Each structure stands twice: as C-alpha cells, then as structure tokens.
Tab-separated table of C-alpha atoms and ligand atoms in Angstrom:
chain	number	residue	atom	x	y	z
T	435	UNK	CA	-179.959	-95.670	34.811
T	436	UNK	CA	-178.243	-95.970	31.263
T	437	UNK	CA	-174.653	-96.248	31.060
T	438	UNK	CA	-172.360	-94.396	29.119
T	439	UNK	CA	-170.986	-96.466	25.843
T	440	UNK	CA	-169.046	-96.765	22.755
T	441	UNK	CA	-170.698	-97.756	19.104
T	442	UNK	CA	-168.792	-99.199	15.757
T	443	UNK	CA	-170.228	-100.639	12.980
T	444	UNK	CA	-173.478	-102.194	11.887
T	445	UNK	CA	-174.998	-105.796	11.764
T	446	UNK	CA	-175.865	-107.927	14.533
T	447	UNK	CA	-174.987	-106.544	17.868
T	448	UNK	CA	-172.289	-107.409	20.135
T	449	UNK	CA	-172.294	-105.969	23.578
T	450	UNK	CA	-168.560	-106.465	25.391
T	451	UNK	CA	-168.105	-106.030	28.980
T	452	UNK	CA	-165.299	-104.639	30.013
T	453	UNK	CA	-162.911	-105.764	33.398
T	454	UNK	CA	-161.665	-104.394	36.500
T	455	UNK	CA	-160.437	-101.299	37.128
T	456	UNK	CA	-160.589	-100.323	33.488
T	457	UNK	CA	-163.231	-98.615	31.550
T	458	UNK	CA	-164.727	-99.967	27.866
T	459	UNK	CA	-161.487	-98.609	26.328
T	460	UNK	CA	-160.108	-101.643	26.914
T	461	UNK	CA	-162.360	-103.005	24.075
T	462	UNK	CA	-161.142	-100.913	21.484
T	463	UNK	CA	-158.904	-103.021	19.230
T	464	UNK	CA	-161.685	-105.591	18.888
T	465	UNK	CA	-164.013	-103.510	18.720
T	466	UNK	CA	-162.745	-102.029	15.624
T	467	UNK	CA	-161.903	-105.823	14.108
T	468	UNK	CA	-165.786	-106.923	15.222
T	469	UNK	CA	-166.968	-103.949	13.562
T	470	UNK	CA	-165.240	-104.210	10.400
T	471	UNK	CA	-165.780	-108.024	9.868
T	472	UNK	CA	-169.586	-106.925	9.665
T	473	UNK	CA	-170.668	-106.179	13.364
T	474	UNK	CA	-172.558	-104.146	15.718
T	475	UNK	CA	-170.534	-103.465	18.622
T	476	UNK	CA	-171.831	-101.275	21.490
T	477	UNK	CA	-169.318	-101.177	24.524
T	478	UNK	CA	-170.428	-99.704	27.573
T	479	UNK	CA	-168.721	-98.285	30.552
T	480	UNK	CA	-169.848	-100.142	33.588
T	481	UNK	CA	-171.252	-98.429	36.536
T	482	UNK	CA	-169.143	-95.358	38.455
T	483	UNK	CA	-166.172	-96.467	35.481
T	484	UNK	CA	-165.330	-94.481	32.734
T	485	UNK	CA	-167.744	-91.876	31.526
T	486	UNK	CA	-170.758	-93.892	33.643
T	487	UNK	CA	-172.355	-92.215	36.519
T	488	UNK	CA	-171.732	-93.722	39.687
T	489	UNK	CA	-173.740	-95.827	41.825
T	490	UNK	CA	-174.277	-96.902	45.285
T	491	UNK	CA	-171.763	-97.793	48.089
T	492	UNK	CA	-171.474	-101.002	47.133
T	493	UNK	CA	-172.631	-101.572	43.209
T	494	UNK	CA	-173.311	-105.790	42.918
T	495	UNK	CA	-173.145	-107.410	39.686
T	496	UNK	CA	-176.710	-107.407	39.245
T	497	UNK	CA	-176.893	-103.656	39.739
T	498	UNK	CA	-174.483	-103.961	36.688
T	499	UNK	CA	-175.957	-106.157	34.766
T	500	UNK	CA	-179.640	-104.258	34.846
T	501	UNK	CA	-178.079	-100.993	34.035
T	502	UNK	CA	-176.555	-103.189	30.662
T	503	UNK	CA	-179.928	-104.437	30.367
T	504	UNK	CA	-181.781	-100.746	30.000
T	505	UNK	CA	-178.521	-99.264	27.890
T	506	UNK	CA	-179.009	-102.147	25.442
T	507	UNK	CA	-182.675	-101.445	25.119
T	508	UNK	CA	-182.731	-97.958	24.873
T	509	UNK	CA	-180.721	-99.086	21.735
T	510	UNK	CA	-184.170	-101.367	20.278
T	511	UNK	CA	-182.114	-104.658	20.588
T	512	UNK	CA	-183.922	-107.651	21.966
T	513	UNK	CA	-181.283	-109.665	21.731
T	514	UNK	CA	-177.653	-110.022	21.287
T	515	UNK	CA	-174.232	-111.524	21.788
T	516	UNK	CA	-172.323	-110.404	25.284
T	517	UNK	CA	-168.645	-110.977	25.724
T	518	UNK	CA	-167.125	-109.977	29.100
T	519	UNK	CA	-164.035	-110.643	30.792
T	520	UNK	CA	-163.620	-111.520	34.226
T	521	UNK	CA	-165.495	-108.592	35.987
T	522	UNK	CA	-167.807	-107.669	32.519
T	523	UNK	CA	-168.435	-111.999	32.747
T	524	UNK	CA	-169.433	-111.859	36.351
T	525	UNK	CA	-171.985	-109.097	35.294
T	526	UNK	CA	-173.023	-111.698	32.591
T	527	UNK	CA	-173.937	-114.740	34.607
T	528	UNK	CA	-176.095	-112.386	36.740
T	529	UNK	CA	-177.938	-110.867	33.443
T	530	UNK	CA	-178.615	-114.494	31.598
T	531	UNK	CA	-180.273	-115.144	35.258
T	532	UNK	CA	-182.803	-112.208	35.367
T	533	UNK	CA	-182.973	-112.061	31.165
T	534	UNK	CA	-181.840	-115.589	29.475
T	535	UNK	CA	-183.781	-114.837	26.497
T	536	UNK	CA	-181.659	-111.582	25.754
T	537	UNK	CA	-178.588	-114.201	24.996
T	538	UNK	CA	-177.936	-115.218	21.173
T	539	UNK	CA	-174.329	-116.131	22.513
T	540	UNK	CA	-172.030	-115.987	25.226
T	541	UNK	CA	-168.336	-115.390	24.806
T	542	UNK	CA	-166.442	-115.177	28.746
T	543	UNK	CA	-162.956	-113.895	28.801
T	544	UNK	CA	-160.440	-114.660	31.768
T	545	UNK	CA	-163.652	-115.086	34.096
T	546	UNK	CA	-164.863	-117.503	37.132
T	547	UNK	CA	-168.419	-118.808	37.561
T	548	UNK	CA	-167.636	-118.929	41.571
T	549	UNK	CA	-168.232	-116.736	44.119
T	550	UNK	CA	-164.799	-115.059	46.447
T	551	UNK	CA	-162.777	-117.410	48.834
T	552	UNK	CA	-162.908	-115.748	52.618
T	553	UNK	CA	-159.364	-115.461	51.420
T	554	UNK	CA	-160.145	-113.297	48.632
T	555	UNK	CA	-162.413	-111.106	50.018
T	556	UNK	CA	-160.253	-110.197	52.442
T	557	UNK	CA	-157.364	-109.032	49.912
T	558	UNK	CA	-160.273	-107.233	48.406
T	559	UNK	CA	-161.135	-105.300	52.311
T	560	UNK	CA	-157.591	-104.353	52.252
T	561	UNK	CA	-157.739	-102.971	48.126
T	562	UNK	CA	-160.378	-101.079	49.775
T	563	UNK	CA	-158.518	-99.662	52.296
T	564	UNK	CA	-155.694	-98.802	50.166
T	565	UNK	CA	-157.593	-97.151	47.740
T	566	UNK	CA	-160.093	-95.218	49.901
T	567	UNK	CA	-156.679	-93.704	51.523
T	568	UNK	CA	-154.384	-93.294	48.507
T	569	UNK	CA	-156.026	-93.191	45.175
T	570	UNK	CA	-157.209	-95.295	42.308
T	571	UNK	CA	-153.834	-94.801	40.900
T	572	UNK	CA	-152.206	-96.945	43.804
T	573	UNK	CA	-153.302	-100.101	41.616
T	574	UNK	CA	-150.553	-99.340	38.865
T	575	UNK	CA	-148.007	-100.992	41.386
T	576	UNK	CA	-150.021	-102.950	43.378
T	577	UNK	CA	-152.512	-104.764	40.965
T	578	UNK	CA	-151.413	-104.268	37.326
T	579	UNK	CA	-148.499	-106.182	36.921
T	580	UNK	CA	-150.554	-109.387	38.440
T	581	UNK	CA	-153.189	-108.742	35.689
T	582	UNK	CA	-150.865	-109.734	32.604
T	583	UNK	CA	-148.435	-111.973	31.762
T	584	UNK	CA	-144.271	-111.623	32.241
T	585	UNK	CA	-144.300	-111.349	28.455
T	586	UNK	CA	-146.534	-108.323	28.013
T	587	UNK	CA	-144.895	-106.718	30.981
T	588	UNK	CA	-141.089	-107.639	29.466
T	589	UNK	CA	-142.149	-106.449	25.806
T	590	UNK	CA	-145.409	-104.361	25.517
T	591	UNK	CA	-144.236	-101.299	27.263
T	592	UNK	CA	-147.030	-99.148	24.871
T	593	UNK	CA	-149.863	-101.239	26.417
T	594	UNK	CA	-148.599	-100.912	30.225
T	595	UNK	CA	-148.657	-97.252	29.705
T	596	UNK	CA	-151.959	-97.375	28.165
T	597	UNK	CA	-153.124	-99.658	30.853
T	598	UNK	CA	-151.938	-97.408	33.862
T	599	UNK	CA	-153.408	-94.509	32.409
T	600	UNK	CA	-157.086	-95.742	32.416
T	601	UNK	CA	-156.441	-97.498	35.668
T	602	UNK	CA	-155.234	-93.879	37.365
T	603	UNK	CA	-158.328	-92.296	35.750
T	604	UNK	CA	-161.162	-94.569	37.444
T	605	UNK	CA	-162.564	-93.031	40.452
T	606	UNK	CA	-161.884	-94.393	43.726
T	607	UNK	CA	-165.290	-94.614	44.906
T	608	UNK	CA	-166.356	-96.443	41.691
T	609	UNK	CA	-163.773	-98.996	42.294
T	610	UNK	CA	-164.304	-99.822	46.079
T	611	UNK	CA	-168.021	-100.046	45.279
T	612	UNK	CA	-167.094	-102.337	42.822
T	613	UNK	CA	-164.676	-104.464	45.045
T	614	UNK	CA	-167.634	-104.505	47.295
T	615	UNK	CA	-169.891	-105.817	44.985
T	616	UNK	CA	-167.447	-108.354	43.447
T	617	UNK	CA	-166.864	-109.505	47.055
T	618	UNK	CA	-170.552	-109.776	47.681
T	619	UNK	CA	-171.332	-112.026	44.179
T	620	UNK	CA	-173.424	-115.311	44.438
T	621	UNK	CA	-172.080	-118.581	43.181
T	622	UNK	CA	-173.234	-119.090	39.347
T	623	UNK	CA	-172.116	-122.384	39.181
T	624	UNK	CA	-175.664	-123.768	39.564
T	625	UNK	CA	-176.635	-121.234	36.582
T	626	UNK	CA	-174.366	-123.539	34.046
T	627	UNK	CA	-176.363	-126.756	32.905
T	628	UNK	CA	-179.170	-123.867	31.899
T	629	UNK	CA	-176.693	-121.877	29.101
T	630	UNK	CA	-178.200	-123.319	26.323
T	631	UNK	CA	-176.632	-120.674	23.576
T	632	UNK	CA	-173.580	-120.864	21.571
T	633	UNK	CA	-170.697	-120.179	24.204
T	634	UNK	CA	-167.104	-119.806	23.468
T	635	UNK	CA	-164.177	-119.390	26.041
T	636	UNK	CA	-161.328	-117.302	25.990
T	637	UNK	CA	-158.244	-117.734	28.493
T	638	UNK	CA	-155.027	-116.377	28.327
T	639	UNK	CA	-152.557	-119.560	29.339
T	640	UNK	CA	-150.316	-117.060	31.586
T	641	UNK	CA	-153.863	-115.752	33.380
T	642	UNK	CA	-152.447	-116.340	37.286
T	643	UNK	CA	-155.948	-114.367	38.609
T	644	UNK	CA	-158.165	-116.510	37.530
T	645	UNK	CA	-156.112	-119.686	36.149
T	646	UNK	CA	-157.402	-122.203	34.034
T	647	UNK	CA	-159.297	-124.612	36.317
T	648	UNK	CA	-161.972	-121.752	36.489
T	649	UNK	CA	-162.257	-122.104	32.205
T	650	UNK	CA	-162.717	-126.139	32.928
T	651	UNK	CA	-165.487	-125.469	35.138
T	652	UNK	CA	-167.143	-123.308	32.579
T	653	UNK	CA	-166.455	-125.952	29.690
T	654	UNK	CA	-168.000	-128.534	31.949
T	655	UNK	CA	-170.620	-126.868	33.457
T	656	UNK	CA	-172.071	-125.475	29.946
T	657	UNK	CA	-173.497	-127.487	27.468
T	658	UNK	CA	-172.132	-125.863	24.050
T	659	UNK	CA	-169.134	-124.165	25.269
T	660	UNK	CA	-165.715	-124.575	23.269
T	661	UNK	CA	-162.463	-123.524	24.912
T	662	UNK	CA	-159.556	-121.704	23.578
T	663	UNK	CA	-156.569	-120.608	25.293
T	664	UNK	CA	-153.710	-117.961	24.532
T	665	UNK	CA	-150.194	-118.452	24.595
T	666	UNK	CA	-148.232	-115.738	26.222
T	667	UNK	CA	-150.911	-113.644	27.293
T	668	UNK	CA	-152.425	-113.456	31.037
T	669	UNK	CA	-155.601	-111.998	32.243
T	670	UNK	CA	-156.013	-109.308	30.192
T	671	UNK	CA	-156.036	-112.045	26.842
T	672	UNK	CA	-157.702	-109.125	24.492
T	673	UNK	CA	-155.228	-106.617	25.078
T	674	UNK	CA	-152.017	-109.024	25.642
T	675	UNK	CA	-152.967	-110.717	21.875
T	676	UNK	CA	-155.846	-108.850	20.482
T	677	UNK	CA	-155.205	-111.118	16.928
T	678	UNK	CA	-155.586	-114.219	18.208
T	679	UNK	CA	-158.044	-113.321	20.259
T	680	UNK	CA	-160.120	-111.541	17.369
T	681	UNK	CA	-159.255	-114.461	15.129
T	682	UNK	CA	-161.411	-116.669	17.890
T	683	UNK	CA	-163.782	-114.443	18.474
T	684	UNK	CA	-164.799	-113.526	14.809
T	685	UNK	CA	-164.556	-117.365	13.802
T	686	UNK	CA	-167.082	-117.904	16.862
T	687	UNK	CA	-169.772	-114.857	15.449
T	688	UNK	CA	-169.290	-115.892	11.682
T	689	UNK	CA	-170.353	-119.519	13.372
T	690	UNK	CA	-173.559	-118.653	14.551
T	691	UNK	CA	-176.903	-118.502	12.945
T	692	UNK	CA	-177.515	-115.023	13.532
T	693	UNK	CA	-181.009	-114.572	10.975
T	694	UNK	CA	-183.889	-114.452	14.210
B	2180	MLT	C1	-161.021	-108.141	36.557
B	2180	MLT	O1	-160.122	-108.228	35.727
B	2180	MLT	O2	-162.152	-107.739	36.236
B	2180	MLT	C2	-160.717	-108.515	37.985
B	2180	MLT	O3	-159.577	-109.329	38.038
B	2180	MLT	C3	-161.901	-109.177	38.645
B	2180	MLT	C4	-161.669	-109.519	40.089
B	2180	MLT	O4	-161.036	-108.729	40.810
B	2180	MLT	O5	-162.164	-110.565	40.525
C-alpha cells in the first residue's frame, strides 16, 4: 500500500525517514533547508504513523521499507537519496537489501545496524503493555525525555511541546506494531561491506539510545561512509540542531555526482 507523505521542492530526490513514535513532521525544518538549497524532498509517514494507514499486528521493517519502495515509485523515481534516523534507518538497511540499486546515497541518523539485546526487547514487551493499557500519550513521560539531550530538555521548551504533541497523536496500535516489528529486526551488520554508495553519518554526541559505538560500527562496516557528530544534541540530532545538521547534510548532497 502507498503511504501518506510530504513534498518540497524540485531537483534530485531525497526521501527522509522519519523515527519512533513520531510521524514525518519531524522532518520539517530540513526539509524546507533541502528543498531550498535545490532539492526534491518527499517525506513519508511510515506505516499506521501519521496520516499512513495502518498495518498488521506486528508491522517489520521490511513491511516498511516495501511500502517506501511503492510510495517512491508511484512518484516515477528510480532512484534516490534516503536519510533515516534510527527507526526510518532500520527501515533503510532492510530496503538497500531487497532494492540496492534504488540507493544514490545513504545518510543514517542516530541509528544501529544490530538487531535488539533479549534485554531490549523485553523493555520493548513492557512499552507494549503500557501503551496497549494507557495510551500513546504515556510515552511523553516515559520515553521522551530519554530521546534528547539534557540541553534540549533544559532550553528548547518550544520543541518538547512540539515533540509531545506528535508523540500523543500516534495511534497506539501503530506504535505496538511497530515495537513489535523493531523487536523482531534481523541483524544488518552482514549487509555493510556491500554499501557501496556515498554514505554519510549523523550522531548527536549526547544520543544515550543508541550511543556512539553503534556510528563506529557503521563507519567500519561501510566502505565510503564519513562520520559527523553533534555537540549538545541527543537522539533526535535533526530536531535538537537542525543547522548543523543541515549544514552536513547539504555539504554531503552538493558532494555527490547526482547527473545519472
Ligand atoms: C527511534 O527513535 O526511532 C527509536 O529510538 C528506535 C528504537 O526504539 O529502537
């Protein structure tokens, strides 16, 4: 089925994935700076989130990543560059496995190549629990304040607000079948050595969810990847310092040799 997205600008296309629990709002800000330093940006709403219709009980990453794959053709474009952070790059590693040849680039936000400790997918049975019984809204307290740095929480009180609002307005079914399916995601490590495209990393220096030994993997594991990190910001690296993070992303796309 094709997912519900976002368009700005013209030129060569960029699709961004967005994270967990949020919706392709997050992407807005860059968006807007991809689209007016000459870009194509489409930004879709992954499956059950946002405006997207929802899927099954539990919706894997590569039930994601195909419904990407038929949004982005519906649009004519046989190739492109994706960007996701952690949940929308977990969705990536399973697309460049079924469709490599739909990668020009690869930027990965605040993302791991690995599959959940036992550990972790346990804290994600018990998300479950909490938010089949109380809400999607629950994760305002619970999960939020984990997701960005002491900074952004001390100072950016306009972003919190903006954050808990799209967090409360995600469906609770949508984000346990998600949990599921992020609890259920293969090991990409092995996928690594076969990235041949342009990849840059992005990782906010404050990013306690995924930490930094998951962007050395990635740097090690993929041939042309370059790293840059974020002072001050956590997970969410885009929204926590959208100009730095639009500085590295633009210099990235202005890199590439975008003419086939
Ligand atoms: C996200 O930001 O997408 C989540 O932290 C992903 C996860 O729960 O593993």
């Amino acid at each position: 089925m094709s997912l519900s997205f976002r368009e700005y600008g013209s030129g060569f296309p960029v699709v961004m994935l967005h994270a967990f629990p949020l919706d392709g709002r997050m992407w807005e800000h860059n968006a807007n700076a991809l689209a007016k330093a000459g870009y194509r940006v489409i930004v879709p709403d992954l499956t059950g989130f946002g405006r997207s219709e929802e899927g099954p009980t539990t919706v894997g990453m590569e039930y994601m990543a195909r419904e990407v794959s038929e949004t982005v053709a519906t649009l004519g474009i046989p190739r492109a560059v994706y960007c996701g952070l952690s949940m929308g790059g977990y969705v990536l590693f399973r697309l460049f496995d079924i469709f490599p040849l739909s990668f020009k680039a690869l930027v990965l936000c605040d993302t791991s190549a690995s599959a959940d400790s036992d550990e972790k997918r346990a804290a994600r049975e018990q998300m479950i629990e909490t938010v089949e019984s109380e809400g999607s809204s629950v994760m305002v307290e619970s999960l939020l304040p984990k997701l960005v740095s002491g900074q952004t929480i001390e100072k950016n009180n306009e972003l919190m607000s903006e954050l808990a609002e799209i967090v409360r307005e995600q469906s609770s079914d949508a984000v346990c079948s998600a949990l599921r399916g992020m609890a259920a995601r293969p090991d990409s490590a092995p996928l690594l050595k076969d990235i041949s495209v342009p990849a840059l990393l992005i990782y906010g220096k404050e990013d306690s969810i995924t930490g930094l030994d998951a962007a050395k993997d990635l740097l090690e594991g993929i041939p042309n990847a370059r790293l840059e990190t974020i002072q001050g910001a956590g997970h969410y690296s885009n929204l926590e310092s959208p100009a730095e993070f639009n500085h590295y992303l633009i210099t990235f796309l202005n890199s590439l040799d975008l003419s086939n």
